[in-house]
CSV table of C-alpha atoms in Angstrom, one decimal:
chain,number,residue,atom,x,y,z
A,224,MET,CA,0.0,0.0,0.0
A,225,GLU,CA,1.3,3.5,-0.9
A,226,ILE,CA,0.8,6.5,1.4
A,227,ALA,CA,0.4,9.9,-0.2
A,228,LYS,CA,2.9,12.6,0.8
A,229,ASN,CA,0.0,15.0,1.6
A,230,GLU,CA,-1.4,12.4,4.0
A,231,THR,CA,1.9,12.1,5.8
A,232,LEU,CA,2.2,15.9,6.1
A,233,GLN,CA,-1.3,16.2,7.5
A,234,HIS,CA,-0.4,13.7,10.2
A,235,ILE,CA,2.9,15.6,10.9
A,236,LYS,CA,1.0,18.8,11.4
A,237,ALA,CA,-1.6,17.3,13.7
A,238,LEU,CA,0.8,15.3,15.7
A,239,THR,CA,3.4,18.0,16.3
A,240,GLU,CA,0.8,20.6,17.3
A,241,PHE,CA,-0.8,18.4,19.9
A,242,HIS,CA,-0.4,19.3,23.6
A,243,GLY,CA,1.3,16.2,25.1
A,244,ALA,CA,3.7,16.9,28.0
A,245,PRO,CA,4.9,13.9,30.0
A,246,GLY,CA,2.1,12.5,32.1
A,247,PHE,CA,-0.5,14.4,29.9
A,248,GLU,CA,-0.6,12.3,26.8
A,249,GLN,CA,-4.3,11.4,26.7
A,250,ASP,CA,-5.4,13.5,23.7
A,251,LEU,CA,-2.5,12.3,21.7
A,252,ARG,CA,-3.2,8.7,22.6
A,253,ALA,CA,-6.8,9.0,21.4
A,254,TYR,CA,-5.7,10.5,18.0
A,255,ILE,CA,-3.1,7.8,17.4
A,256,LYS,CA,-5.5,5.0,18.3
A,257,LYS,CA,-8.2,6.4,16.0
A,258,GLU,CA,-5.7,6.5,13.1
A,259,MET,CA,-4.6,2.9,13.8
A,260,GLU,CA,-8.0,1.4,14.3
A,261,PRO,CA,-8.6,0.4,10.6
A,262,TYR,CA,-5.4,-1.6,10.5
A,263,ALA,CA,-5.3,-3.3,14.0
A,264,ASP,CA,-6.8,-6.6,15.1
A,265,GLU,CA,-6.9,-5.4,18.7
A,266,PHE,CA,-5.4,-3.0,21.2
A,267,ILE,CA,-3.6,-3.7,24.5
A,268,TYR,CA,-3.1,-1.1,27.2
A,269,ASN,CA,-0.8,-0.9,30.3
A,270,ARG,CA,-1.4,0.9,33.5
A,271,MET,CA,1.3,3.5,32.9
A,272,GLY,CA,-0.8,4.9,30.0
A,273,GLY,CA,0.9,3.3,27.0
A,274,PHE,CA,-0.9,1.3,24.3
A,275,TYR,CA,-0.2,-1.0,21.4
A,276,ALA,CA,-2.1,-2.0,18.3
A,277,VAL,CA,-1.7,-5.7,17.4
A,278,LYS,CA,-1.6,-7.2,13.9
A,279,LYS,CA,-1.8,-10.9,14.3
A,280,SER,CA,0.0,-13.4,12.0
A,281,LYS,CA,-1.8,-16.5,10.7
A,282,LYS,CA,1.4,-18.5,11.5
A,283,GLU,CA,1.1,-20.7,14.5
A,284,ASN,CA,3.2,-19.7,17.5
A,285,ALA,CA,4.4,-16.6,15.7
A,286,LYS,CA,7.3,-14.6,17.2
A,287,LYS,CA,6.4,-11.2,18.6
A,288,VAL,CA,7.9,-8.0,17.3
A,289,MET,CA,7.5,-4.7,19.1
A,290,VAL,CA,7.6,-1.2,17.5
A,291,ALA,CA,7.8,1.4,20.3
A,292,ALA,CA,7.4,5.1,20.0
A,293,HIS,CA,6.8,7.6,22.8
A,294,MET,CA,4.0,10.1,22.8
A,295,ASP,CA,5.3,12.8,25.2
A,296,GLU,CA,7.3,16.0,24.4
A,297,VAL,CA,9.3,18.1,26.8
A,298,GLY,CA,7.2,20.6,28.6
A,299,PHE,CA,6.4,22.2,31.9
A,300,MET,CA,4.0,22.1,34.9
A,301,ILE,CA,2.6,25.0,36.8
A,302,THR,CA,3.9,25.2,40.3
A,303,ASP,CA,2.7,28.6,41.6
A,304,ILE,CA,0.2,31.4,40.7
A,305,THR,CA,1.4,34.8,41.9
A,306,SER,CA,-0.8,37.4,43.5
A,307,ASN,CA,-0.5,39.5,40.3
A,308,GLY,CA,-1.4,36.7,38.0
A,309,MET,CA,1.9,35.3,36.8
A,310,LEU,CA,2.6,31.6,36.5
A,311,HIS,CA,5.8,29.8,37.8
A,312,PHE,CA,6.5,26.4,36.4
A,313,THR,CA,8.9,23.4,36.6
A,314,ASN,CA,10.3,21.5,33.6
A,315,LEU,CA,9.0,18.1,32.5
A,316,GLY,CA,12.0,16.7,30.7
A,317,GLY,CA,15.4,18.0,29.8
A,318,VAL,CA,15.5,21.6,28.6
A,319,ALA,CA,18.0,24.4,28.6
A,320,ALA,CA,17.0,27.2,30.9
A,321,ASP,CA,18.2,30.1,28.8
A,322,ILE,CA,16.0,29.7,25.7
A,323,TRP,CA,12.5,30.4,27.0
A,324,GLN,CA,12.4,34.1,27.9
A,325,GLY,CA,10.1,35.9,25.4
A,326,GLN,CA,8.7,32.6,24.0
A,327,ARG,CA,5.0,31.8,23.7
A,328,LEU,CA,3.9,28.8,25.7
A,329,LYS,CA,0.4,27.4,26.0
A,330,VAL,CA,-1.4,26.0,29.1
A,331,LYS,CA,-3.9,23.2,28.9
A,332,THR,CA,-6.6,23.6,31.6
A,333,ARG,CA,-8.5,20.8,33.2
A,334,GLN,CA,-11.5,21.9,31.1
A,335,GLN,CA,-9.3,21.1,28.0
A,336,GLU,CA,-9.0,24.8,27.1
A,337,ILE,CA,-5.8,26.2,25.7
A,338,ILE,CA,-4.5,29.5,27.0
A,339,THR,CA,-1.4,31.1,25.5
A,340,GLY,CA,1.1,33.3,27.4
A,341,VAL,CA,4.5,34.8,27.0
A,342,VAL,CA,7.5,34.0,29.2
A,343,ALA,CA,8.6,37.2,31.0
A,344,SER,CA,11.9,38.7,30.1
A,345,ILE,CA,13.6,41.9,31.3
A,346,PRO,CA,14.0,44.4,28.5
A,347,LYS,CA,17.5,45.7,27.8
A,348,HIS,CA,16.5,49.1,29.1
A,349,PHE,CA,16.1,47.7,32.6
A,350,ARG,CA,19.0,45.3,32.8
A,351,THR,CA,21.8,46.0,35.2
A,352,GLY,CA,24.3,43.4,33.8
A,353,ASN,CA,24.1,41.4,37.0
A,354,GLU,CA,21.1,39.2,36.1
A,355,GLY,CA,23.1,36.0,35.5
A,356,GLN,CA,21.9,32.8,33.9
A,357,PRO,CA,18.1,32.3,34.2
A,358,GLN,CA,16.8,29.3,36.1
A,359,ILE,CA,13.5,27.5,35.2
A,360,LYS,CA,12.2,28.1,38.7
A,361,ASP,CA,12.6,31.9,38.3
A,362,LEU,CA,10.8,32.1,34.9
A,363,MET,CA,7.2,33.3,34.8
A,364,LEU,CA,4.5,32.9,32.2
A,365,ASP,CA,2.3,35.9,31.5
A,366,ILE,CA,-1.2,34.9,30.3
A,367,GLY,CA,-2.5,38.5,30.6
A,368,SER,CA,-4.2,38.2,34.0
A,369,ASP,CA,-4.1,40.8,36.8
A,370,SER,CA,-4.5,38.5,39.8
A,371,ALA,CA,-4.4,34.9,41.0
A,372,ASP,CA,-8.2,35.0,41.3
A,373,GLU,CA,-8.5,35.9,37.6
A,374,VAL,CA,-6.1,33.2,36.6
A,375,ARG,CA,-8.2,30.6,38.5
A,376,ALA,CA,-11.4,32.0,37.0
A,377,ARG,CA,-10.0,31.2,33.6
A,378,GLY,CA,-9.6,27.6,34.7
A,379,VAL,CA,-5.8,27.6,35.2
A,380,GLU,CA,-4.5,25.7,38.3
A,381,ILE,CA,-1.3,24.5,39.8
A,382,GLY,CA,-0.4,21.1,38.2
A,383,ASP,CA,-1.6,22.1,34.7
A,384,SER,CA,0.8,21.3,31.9
A,385,ILE,CA,2.5,23.7,29.5
A,386,VAL,CA,4.1,23.2,26.1
A,387,PRO,CA,5.5,25.6,23.4
A,388,ASP,CA,2.9,27.4,21.2
A,389,THR,CA,4.4,26.4,17.9
A,390,SER,CA,2.8,25.7,14.5
A,391,LEU,CA,4.3,23.5,11.8
A,392,ILE,CA,5.8,25.4,8.9
A,393,GLN,CA,7.6,24.3,5.7
A,394,LEU,CA,11.0,26.0,5.2
A,395,SER,CA,12.1,24.5,1.9
A,396,GLU,CA,11.3,21.6,-0.4
A,397,HIS,CA,12.4,18.9,2.2
A,398,ARG,CA,12.7,20.7,5.5
A,399,PHE,CA,10.1,21.7,8.1
A,400,ALA,CA,10.1,23.4,11.5
A,401,GLY,CA,7.8,22.6,14.3
A,402,LYS,CA,7.7,21.5,17.9
A,403,ALA,CA,7.8,18.0,19.3
A,404,TRP,CA,9.3,16.1,16.3
A,405,ASP,CA,10.9,14.3,19.2
A,406,ASN,CA,8.9,12.1,19.2
A,407,ARG,CA,5.9,12.7,17.1
A,408,TYR,CA,8.2,11.3,14.4
A,409,GLY,CA,7.8,7.9,16.1
A,410,CYS,CA,4.1,8.3,16.5
A,411,LEU,CA,3.8,9.0,12.8
A,412,LEU,CA,5.9,6.0,11.9
A,413,ALA,CA,3.8,3.8,14.2
A,414,ILE,CA,0.6,4.9,12.4
A,415,GLU,CA,2.1,4.5,8.9
A,416,ILE,CA,3.9,1.2,9.3
A,417,LEU,CA,0.6,-0.4,10.3
A,418,LYS,CA,-1.1,1.1,7.2
A,419,LEU,CA,1.8,-0.1,5.0
A,420,PHE,CA,1.2,-3.7,6.3
A,421,LYS,CA,-2.6,-3.5,5.9
A,422,ASP,CA,-2.7,-6.0,3.0
A,423,LYS,CA,0.4,-8.1,4.0
A,424,GLU,CA,0.5,-11.3,5.8
A,425,LEU,CA,3.4,-11.3,8.3
A,426,ASP,CA,5.3,-14.2,9.8
A,427,VAL,CA,5.3,-12.4,13.2
A,428,ASP,CA,2.7,-10.9,15.5
A,429,LEU,CA,3.3,-7.2,15.3
A,430,TYR,CA,2.8,-4.9,18.3
A,431,VAL,CA,3.0,-1.2,17.3
A,432,GLY,CA,2.3,1.6,19.8
A,433,ALA,CA,3.6,4.3,22.0
A,434,ASN,CA,4.8,4.7,25.6
A,435,VAL,CA,4.4,7.6,28.0
A,436,GLN,CA,6.9,9.7,30.0
A,437,GLU,CA,10.0,8.9,28.0
A,438,GLU,CA,11.2,12.4,28.5
A,439,VAL,CA,11.3,12.2,32.3
A,440,GLY,CA,13.4,9.0,32.5
A,441,LEU,CA,12.1,6.3,30.1
A,442,ARG,CA,9.3,5.6,32.6
A,443,GLY,CA,6.7,4.0,30.4
A,444,ALA,CA,8.8,1.6,28.4
A,445,ARG,CA,9.4,-1.2,30.9
A,446,ALA,CA,5.7,-1.8,31.6
A,447,ALA,CA,5.1,-2.1,27.8
A,448,ALA,CA,8.0,-4.5,27.3
A,449,GLU,CA,7.1,-6.7,30.2
A,450,GLN,CA,3.5,-6.8,29.1
A,451,ILE,CA,4.3,-7.7,25.5
A,452,ASP,CA,7.5,-9.8,26.1
A,453,PRO,CA,8.6,-9.4,22.5
A,454,ASP,CA,11.2,-11.5,20.8
A,455,VAL,CA,12.6,-8.4,19.0
A,456,ALA,CA,12.0,-4.7,19.5
A,457,PHE,CA,12.4,-1.6,17.3
A,458,VAL,CA,12.4,1.8,19.0
A,459,VAL,CA,11.4,4.7,16.8
A,460,ASP,CA,12.7,8.0,18.2
A,461,CYS,CA,14.1,11.3,17.2
A,462,SER,CA,17.6,12.5,18.2
A,463,PRO,CA,19.5,15.8,18.3
A,464,ALA,CA,21.4,16.8,15.1
A,465,ASN,CA,24.6,18.8,15.6
A,466,ASP,CA,25.4,19.7,12.0
A,467,MET,CA,24.9,23.5,12.0
A,468,LYS,CA,28.6,24.0,11.4
A,469,GLY,CA,29.0,21.0,9.2
A,470,VAL,CA,29.5,17.3,10.1
A,471,GLN,CA,30.4,16.8,13.7
A,472,GLN,CA,31.6,13.2,14.0
A,473,LEU,CA,28.6,10.9,14.6
A,474,SER,CA,26.1,13.5,15.8
A,475,GLY,CA,23.6,13.4,13.0
A,476,LYS,CA,23.3,15.3,9.7
A,477,LEU,CA,19.9,16.4,8.2
A,478,GLY,CA,19.1,14.7,4.9
A,479,ALA,CA,21.7,12.0,5.3
A,480,GLY,CA,19.2,9.3,6.1
A,481,THR,CA,17.9,7.2,9.0
A,482,LEU,CA,20.2,6.7,12.1
A,483,ILE,CA,22.0,3.5,13.0
A,484,ARG,CA,22.4,4.3,16.7
A,485,ILE,CA,25.4,2.2,17.6
A,486,LYS,CA,25.8,3.5,21.2
A,487,ASP,CA,24.1,5.9,23.6
A,488,GLY,CA,23.9,6.5,27.3
A,489,THR,CA,21.5,3.6,27.9
A,490,MET,CA,22.2,0.9,25.3
A,491,ILE,CA,24.8,-0.5,23.0
A,492,LEU,CA,23.4,-1.9,19.7
A,493,LYS,CA,24.2,-5.6,19.4
A,494,PRO,CA,26.6,-6.2,16.5
A,495,ALA,CA,24.3,-8.8,15.0
A,496,PHE,CA,21.4,-6.3,15.0
A,497,ARG,CA,23.7,-3.6,13.5
A,498,ASP,CA,24.7,-5.9,10.7
A,499,TYR,CA,21.1,-6.9,10.1
A,500,LEU,CA,20.0,-3.3,9.7
A,501,LEU,CA,22.9,-2.4,7.4
A,502,GLU,CA,22.2,-5.5,5.3
A,503,GLN,CA,18.5,-4.4,4.9
A,504,ALA,CA,19.6,-0.9,4.0
A,505,GLN,CA,22.0,-2.1,1.4
A,506,GLN,CA,19.5,-4.5,-0.2
A,507,HIS,CA,16.8,-1.8,-0.4
A,508,ASP,CA,19.1,1.2,-1.2
A,509,ILE,CA,18.2,3.1,2.0
A,510,ASN,CA,20.3,6.0,3.2
A,511,THR,CA,21.7,5.5,6.7
A,512,GLN,CA,24.2,7.2,9.0
A,513,TYR,CA,25.9,6.0,12.1
A,514,TYR,CA,24.9,7.8,15.3
A,515,ILE,CA,26.2,8.1,18.9
A,516,SER,CA,24.4,10.0,21.7
A,517,PRO,CA,25.1,10.7,25.4
A,518,GLY,CA,21.3,10.5,25.9
A,519,GLY,CA,19.1,7.5,25.6
A,520,THR,CA,15.8,6.2,24.3
A,521,ASP,CA,13.1,3.7,25.5
A,522,GLY,CA,15.4,1.1,24.1
A,523,GLY,CA,17.5,1.6,27.3
A,524,GLU,CA,14.6,0.0,29.3
A,525,ILE,CA,13.2,-2.4,26.7
A,526,HIS,CA,16.5,-4.2,26.0
A,527,LYS,CA,16.9,-5.1,29.7
A,528,ALA,CA,13.3,-6.3,30.3
A,529,ASN,CA,12.5,-9.9,31.2
A,530,ILE,CA,15.5,-12.1,30.0
A,531,GLY,CA,16.7,-9.5,27.5
A,532,ILE,CA,15.1,-8.3,24.3
A,533,PRO,CA,17.3,-7.6,21.2
A,534,THR,CA,16.5,-3.9,20.5
A,535,ALA,CA,17.5,-1.4,17.8
A,536,VAL,CA,16.6,2.2,17.4
A,537,ILE,CA,15.4,3.3,13.9
A,538,GLY,CA,15.6,7.0,14.3
A,539,VAL,CA,16.0,10.4,12.6
A,540,CYS,CA,17.8,13.5,13.7
A,541,ALA,CA,16.5,17.1,14.0
A,542,ARG,CA,18.1,20.3,15.0
A,543,TYR,CA,17.2,22.2,18.2
A,544,ILE,CA,15.1,19.5,19.8
A,545,HIS,CA,13.9,20.0,23.4
A,546,SER,CA,13.2,23.7,22.6
A,547,SER,CA,10.2,25.6,21.1
A,548,ASP,CA,11.1,24.6,17.6
A,549,SER,CA,13.0,21.8,15.7
A,550,VAL,CA,14.1,21.6,12.1
A,551,PHE,CA,13.9,18.3,10.3
A,552,ASP,CA,14.3,16.8,6.8
A,553,ILE,CA,11.3,14.7,5.6
A,554,ARG,CA,13.7,12.6,3.5
A,555,ASP,CA,15.2,11.2,6.7
A,556,TYR,CA,11.7,10.1,7.8
A,557,TYR,CA,11.1,8.3,4.5
A,558,SER,CA,14.5,6.5,4.9
A,559,ALA,CA,13.5,5.4,8.5
A,560,ARG,CA,10.1,4.2,7.3
A,561,ALA,CA,11.7,2.2,4.5
A,562,LEU,CA,14.2,0.6,6.9
A,563,LEU,CA,11.6,-0.3,9.5
A,564,GLU,CA,9.4,-1.9,6.8
A,565,ALA,CA,12.2,-3.9,5.3
A,566,SER,CA,13.6,-5.0,8.7
A,567,ILE,CA,10.2,-6.3,9.9
A,568,LEU,CA,9.6,-8.1,6.6
A,569,GLY,CA,13.0,-9.7,6.7
A,570,LEU,CA,12.5,-11.4,10.1
A,571,ASP,CA,12.0,-15.1,10.4
A,572,ASP,CA,12.5,-17.6,13.2
A,573,GLU,CA,16.2,-18.2,12.3
A,574,THR,CA,17.0,-14.5,12.1
A,575,ILE,CA,15.3,-13.7,15.3
A,576,ALA,CA,17.2,-16.5,17.1
A,577,HIS,CA,20.4,-15.1,15.7
A,578,LEU,CA,19.5,-11.6,16.9
A,579,GLN,CA,18.7,-13.0,20.4
A,580,TYR,CA,21.7,-15.2,21.0
A,581,SER,CA,24.5,-14.2,18.8
């Protein structure tokens, strides 16, 4: 089955513009599930909040393959409402503290309303030169209210979540800017890989879904991995690119293809799995690039679950992630999608055993 480019772009716009901070993924989960329903035999859920669509094989005792995205994006949570109507907040996920002043952020209330504000900054006119590095705890969001009572009358409360107020835009033929490509990329791929397999009989039972709270310490992945107990797992996640001044060793280059993540702070890719991915890429003429990261992905938890699960990350890179905007190349997404499709179709019992015990 082919997927039209405009359909992919519509999904990207919807997914990246969702409000889905860690622990607040409910609306995003509903959207992804709705898009998956025509292609799923059933859904399974865990108590952390993650869910997986299941496509069953007609083969008896079929091996289980897991494709894991995560739904959450870096964001914030309101911690205080001042007497003059300003909002203090704490971060949900890893963010730099010095990039938020003057930015527009949006609050999601418990009544599901979205309220946009601007992070306070001191104009140059009033600066003394002694301000120092800003800290998240010192920042304030201005939503245009005069008092705490007015803030609460608008439905805003301590504990509500905040994310950047950023719309998707196209920068050039292949490049786009938007928030939360980490990891709405993975959510998109989860939706589209199921659609690509709609009319295909697989030799494996396929579990495709998304975890919660990855950005605050890979918290949702273990529950999903232990529930499914897959024989093989693929993690689909977005990583930071550091190519603004040219190629910087193995730190990702936009437009160079999907990432073969050979090492990060939470997992080392098994050589057998590395070679399998490279073989699939060569056979299907898919652009790939090696990648190393000090950070991690849900693979860090999945590969350790139960008695061990051979796990690989099929990723893309984007510039400026974990900020109010990221820049990505759509060609990298297509390379990742092609590699995931080929890698799932290439699995049989012998290959899976090799990935498990080599």
